[in-house]
Amino acid sequence: MDEMRYETPTSVNAAVKLLAGEKGLAKVLAGGTDLLVQMRGETVVPNLIVDIKKIADMKAIKKEKGGFRVGAAVSGAELGEHPELSKMWPGVVEATELIGSTQVQGRATMTGNLCNASPGADSVPALIAAGALAAIAGPNGKREVPVEQIPVSPGKTSLAKGEFVTSLFLPKRPKKSGDAYLRFIPRTEMDIAVVGCGISLTLDKAGTVLAARVALGAVAPTALLVDAAANAIIGTKLEDAALDALAAACSAACRPIDDKRGTKEFRIQIAGVLARRVALIARARALKK
Amino acid sequence: MPDDIKLDKELKVVGHRNVRPDGMDKVTGRAKYGADLILPGMLYGRVLRSPHAHAKIKSIDTSAAEALPGVKAVVTGKDFPDQPKSKPPYGPMIQDAWDATRNIIAREKVFYDGHCVAAVAATSDSIAKQALKLIKVDYQILPHVIDPIEAMQPDAPILHEDQFTLGVEGATKPSNVFRIMKAAKGDVDKGFAEADLIIERDFKTKAVHQGYIEPHACVGNASEDGNVEVWTSTQGHFVSRNQLANLLGLPVGKIRLTSSEIGGGFGGKIPMYGEPLAVRLSQKANRPVKIVMTRDETFRSTGPTSGSHVWMKIGVKNDGRIVAADAKLYYEAGAFKGAGIAAAIGCMFSEYDLENIRIEGYDIVSNRPKVAAYRAPGVPMAAFAVEGVINQIAKKLKIDPVDIRLKNAAKQGTVNVSGIKYGPIGFIELLEKVKAHPHYNTKLEKNQGRGFAAGYWMHAGGMSCASVNIQDDGTVTLIEGNPDIGGSRASMAAMAAEELGIPFEKVRPIIADTSSLGFTFLTAGSRTTYATGMAVVEATRHAIKICCERAAAVWGVTPEQVKWEDGHAKPASANVGDFAPLSLSELAKKAPMMGGPIAGHSEINATGQGPAIGGHLVDVEVDPETGFVKLLRFTVFQDVGRAISPDYVEGQLQGGAIQGLGWALNEEYIYNDKGQLVNAGFLDYRMPVASDVPMIGTVLIEEPNPNHPYGVRGVGETPIVPPQAAVANAVENAIGIQMSELPMSPPKILRAIAADRLKAAE
């Protein structure tokens, strides 16, 4: 049987070199809450595991240009315990904190959630709504892309051989901005989103929506940024008609499947219901700022 | 916490909240479960399972697996002797060895996704897993059927070509219906003719798994001299030993089974799965073999309980008095006969005093794992229908849901459909307690609803043995033979301590292996505290009798002149003489000089078990936009006879209720079009998690069973019977729509609301 290698590089360059040099399957290990489960179920059998937790800055949350840079190995619990970040991006934090259980939160990371490329990932719609950027290191140097460009289909990312995401950047917020995330699950925790919705918006002094980003999870092969939904509420005060238009745009954007977790019909309907609720929470948060 | 506990003042141990003797080791992790045994030279066993729902096995080639270095043995169906079919009349619990051997390892055909086809033992788990990939099985895939109604259709794929329906005269075509059981009382047609209102409904439930947290695990160790030792997580090691002897063609006395601690069973750890494989592999390899199932294997190849279709028709007078009840039950048995129709028939109407009943039950095989018992096996599906229709009747007649049940409640002297005449039974007291309870009288808000449902379980007696050894310092070792699932050791120790008049902590209960005690039937049917408890009391009284004889000898009086009180032998009256009482430890100290050790024993076949009736009250809030059902409040009322260990009785009531809630709301086996189970894990087989469930209140009604020295009825099964209907009735109360299909998952509720609005709009 092939032996599996486990490496703990201490620099980004060393990690890239290991990942690029592996002929078989190389996997990045941050929290491991997806990878270890996949290995146990034998759906992923890596030849090389590169644990990035020993690399400087992977566990750091740093202020940058008025926003925050979150290292790829920062756990959900660490994120939630960061008061300034939680205040600036409550929707992103609440989405990340929905992943798994308290125990899982001690390990699970936003970056891992993004790179696992599950359409149901909770933090991803919130990150997309937030306009977050993913910093990537690879054999050809560094690059930065909007998070929505990372997952391309269930389980697949746009990362090239040898590349990995080193951090996520959450930008600075204008005044009167708020974000929120809700998901639907048939239980109260420990489940995978049947539908997820993240919205970030900015209001003017009169309470009119100046800018908005709306993202949906679990209703298509990847999380969706729904411009039509954002346009439905920009320029409105989230009156009933605007919320109806938002819900309709969200439902129209869905391209779901029937599976063990929910039906097409149900997902399409719930996407609209959640969007209305999320928009109102985001607005309430924006008004407090 | 319980709302109300009735304690007899004179009892010092029984009925008190004693700390369970197995508790500390379970909390610290020291307790040894099925997978915890490691023996020198032990091999790791793995099972190859069918990916097909129904297929003929044309050939199995194990040569490449056997050639893999580290593989020490491979077995297939050919390594087990074939067994004869059982012949009618069949009991309600069919133990057909022909079926059992084929369920453990396939012979001619595989009957479900997950069916065991072969097993290997290797020096490491990873080699064993690799070996499975080298076994070549040539299958001829056959059409499959899962739903019981589809399985009854004339063109359905037939699982067993030699199965002809019992109960149908002159059946000439093989059928997936193993048998039709019928039961009746009175004249149902006459009853319906007299009814003012008749309600008729269809109900459906999905197969659900027991969901015990510990997967099946065992170690088999066969010696060269023909002795076999097995360590396993089981609900009945004596029963398993006898079956193992039969399946492997070994003398019973050669086999010794030890039951590990058990991480839940709920009926699902009555059948054997890995044990015969581990022993056969061990015989071939001459080394111990451990087999531990994964969660995926547990879902695909063990349990579950039947999916069902139930047709129900009930007729009432305008005052709510039920005059006729008619039902047809269609239950999936899985690959082999034995769905819980007999228990369902015996229990479904039995909390009511009804004159006219007719029930037909269909035991139907289909391509899914052979059903195992699951807590009051078979009854919850039927109760879901009964209590749903009664709820509809109460609504139509504008009668309070508890009042309609009071109107029809069984009482002392009621005769049920099985002809059983009740002794004292606490249903009326229970219903009155429900009405008086604050839960029943709080106001509900918008989108909220309240539901009530009742349920009945008959309980079991059967064979049990116990020994009580008085050690030379007066401490006591209590030996019994029932694996402790729900705190039974605490109850056994409490009853022994109560009898002996000594503190609870002085009694250490031990669960003996099958070679150390006489046959003891399963930990199942809520029989343990009743039947084995009786054996424990009898064995303790036997030891006390010896103690009194010893005291009599010391004092030079007759044994009749000695009484046992507060842990001491005392003169029975002042006339006997003025002797200082002799304590248990003083008598134990004298034992070597007075005829030897003091021990009592008992071997019984218990009868006289009393049924238990429960009533569940639940408040829910339904989100009309998502169909999500939030549980707000839940109270379990049950006639428990007597709670020997109130903590563990309440735990049983709460645990049963939670399992019923999962069954009601989200749990189901989901199959793809190939008949493969697609949600074989706790992520997608949605059992309730802790945050889904409110603190479940319990109200213990204690109407003692006169046939047990402490009034025990048994408590574990009843609490899973009412919750499905209670939740459905609460949802109905909230949204005005009766949900007649389980699980009441959000998509189903949302669809029902939409359909209802459409209907209203028309």
PDB file of N, CA and C in Angstrom, chain A residues 201-204 207-212 230 233-238 283:
ATOM      1  N   LEU A 201     -25.408  45.099   3.095  1.00  0.00           N
ATOM      2  CA  LEU A 201     -25.946  46.316   2.481  1.00  0.00           C
ATOM      3  C   LEU A 201     -25.469  47.569   3.211  1.00  0.00           C
ATOM      4  N   THR A 202     -25.554  48.676   2.500  1.00  0.00           N
ATOM      5  CA  THR A 202     -25.204  49.979   3.058  1.00  0.00           C
ATOM      6  C   THR A 202     -26.379  50.921   2.804  1.00  0.00           C
ATOM      7  N   LEU A 203     -26.731  51.678   3.854  1.00  0.00           N
ATOM      8  CA  LEU A 203     -27.865  52.591   3.751  1.00  0.00           C
ATOM      9  C   LEU A 203     -27.363  54.040   3.680  1.00  0.00           C
ATOM     10  N   ASP A 204     -28.203  54.899   3.121  1.00  0.00           N
ATOM     11  CA  ASP A 204     -27.877  56.329   3.235  1.00  0.00           C
ATOM     12  C   ASP A 204     -28.532  56.854   4.509  1.00  0.00           C
ATOM     13  N   GLY A 207     -32.038  55.995   5.180  1.00  0.00           N
ATOM     14  CA  GLY A 207     -32.394  54.588   5.325  1.00  0.00           C
ATOM     15  C   GLY A 207     -32.639  53.895   3.994  1.00  0.00           C
ATOM     16  N   THR A 208     -32.323  54.555   2.911  1.00  0.00           N
ATOM     17  CA  THR A 208     -32.455  53.937   1.591  1.00  0.00           C
ATOM     18  C   THR A 208     -31.209  53.089   1.307  1.00  0.00           C
ATOM     19  N   VAL A 209     -31.424  51.949   0.685  1.00  0.00           N
ATOM     20  CA  VAL A 209     -30.296  51.065   0.381  1.00  0.00           C
ATOM     21  C   VAL A 209     -29.455  51.687  -0.734  1.00  0.00           C
ATOM     22  N   LEU A 210     -28.196  51.969  -0.393  1.00  0.00           N
ATOM     23  CA  LEU A 210     -27.265  52.547  -1.374  1.00  0.00           C
ATOM     24  C   LEU A 210     -26.562  51.464  -2.165  1.00  0.00           C
ATOM     25  N   ALA A 211     -26.138  50.450  -1.427  1.00  0.00           N
ATOM     26  CA  ALA A 211     -25.401  49.347  -2.062  1.00  0.00           C
ATOM     27  C   ALA A 211     -25.820  48.045  -1.411  1.00  0.00           C
ATOM     28  N   ALA A 212     -25.803  46.976  -2.178  1.00  0.00           N
ATOM     29  CA  ALA A 212     -26.167  45.672  -1.602  1.00  0.00           C
ATOM     30  C   ALA A 212     -25.509  44.552  -2.396  1.00  0.00           C
ATOM     31  N   ALA A 230     -29.849  41.979  -5.605  1.00  0.00           N
ATOM     32  CA  ALA A 230     -29.305  43.211  -5.041  1.00  0.00           C
ATOM     33  C   ALA A 230     -29.994  44.410  -5.685  1.00  0.00           C
ATOM     34  N   ILE A 233     -33.340  45.640  -4.370  1.00  0.00           N
ATOM     35  CA  ILE A 233     -33.466  46.410  -3.107  1.00  0.00           C
ATOM     36  C   ILE A 233     -32.663  47.707  -3.106  1.00  0.00           C
ATOM     37  N   ILE A 234     -31.733  47.866  -4.039  1.00  0.00           N
ATOM     38  CA  ILE A 234     -30.973  49.115  -4.096  1.00  0.00           C
ATOM     39  C   ILE A 234     -31.937  50.240  -4.483  1.00  0.00           C
ATOM     40  N   GLY A 235     -31.869  51.325  -3.703  1.00  0.00           N
ATOM     41  CA  GLY A 235     -32.768  52.455  -3.962  1.00  0.00           C
ATOM     42  C   GLY A 235     -34.095  52.338  -3.239  1.00  0.00           C
ATOM     43  N   THR A 236     -34.294  51.244  -2.497  1.00  0.00           N
ATOM     44  CA  THR A 236     -35.547  51.086  -1.748  1.00  0.00           C
ATOM     45  C   THR A 236     -35.259  51.219  -0.251  1.00  0.00           C
ATOM     46  N   LYS A 237     -36.340  51.287   0.503  1.00  0.00           N
ATOM     47  CA  LYS A 237     -36.192  51.249   1.960  1.00  0.00           C
ATOM     48  C   LYS A 237     -36.639  49.887   2.493  1.00  0.00           C
ATOM     49  N   LEU A 238     -36.543  48.893   1.669  1.00  0.00           N
ATOM     50  CA  LEU A 238     -36.963  47.522   2.009  1.00  0.00           C
ATOM     51  C   LEU A 238     -38.440  47.480   2.400  1.00  0.00           C
ATOM     52  N   ARG A 283     -30.449  45.190   7.578  1.00  0.00           N
ATOM     53  CA  ARG A 283     -30.841  46.595   7.697  1.00  0.00           C
ATOM     54  C   ARG A 283     -30.840  47.038   9.163  1.00  0.00           C
TER      55      ARG A 283
END
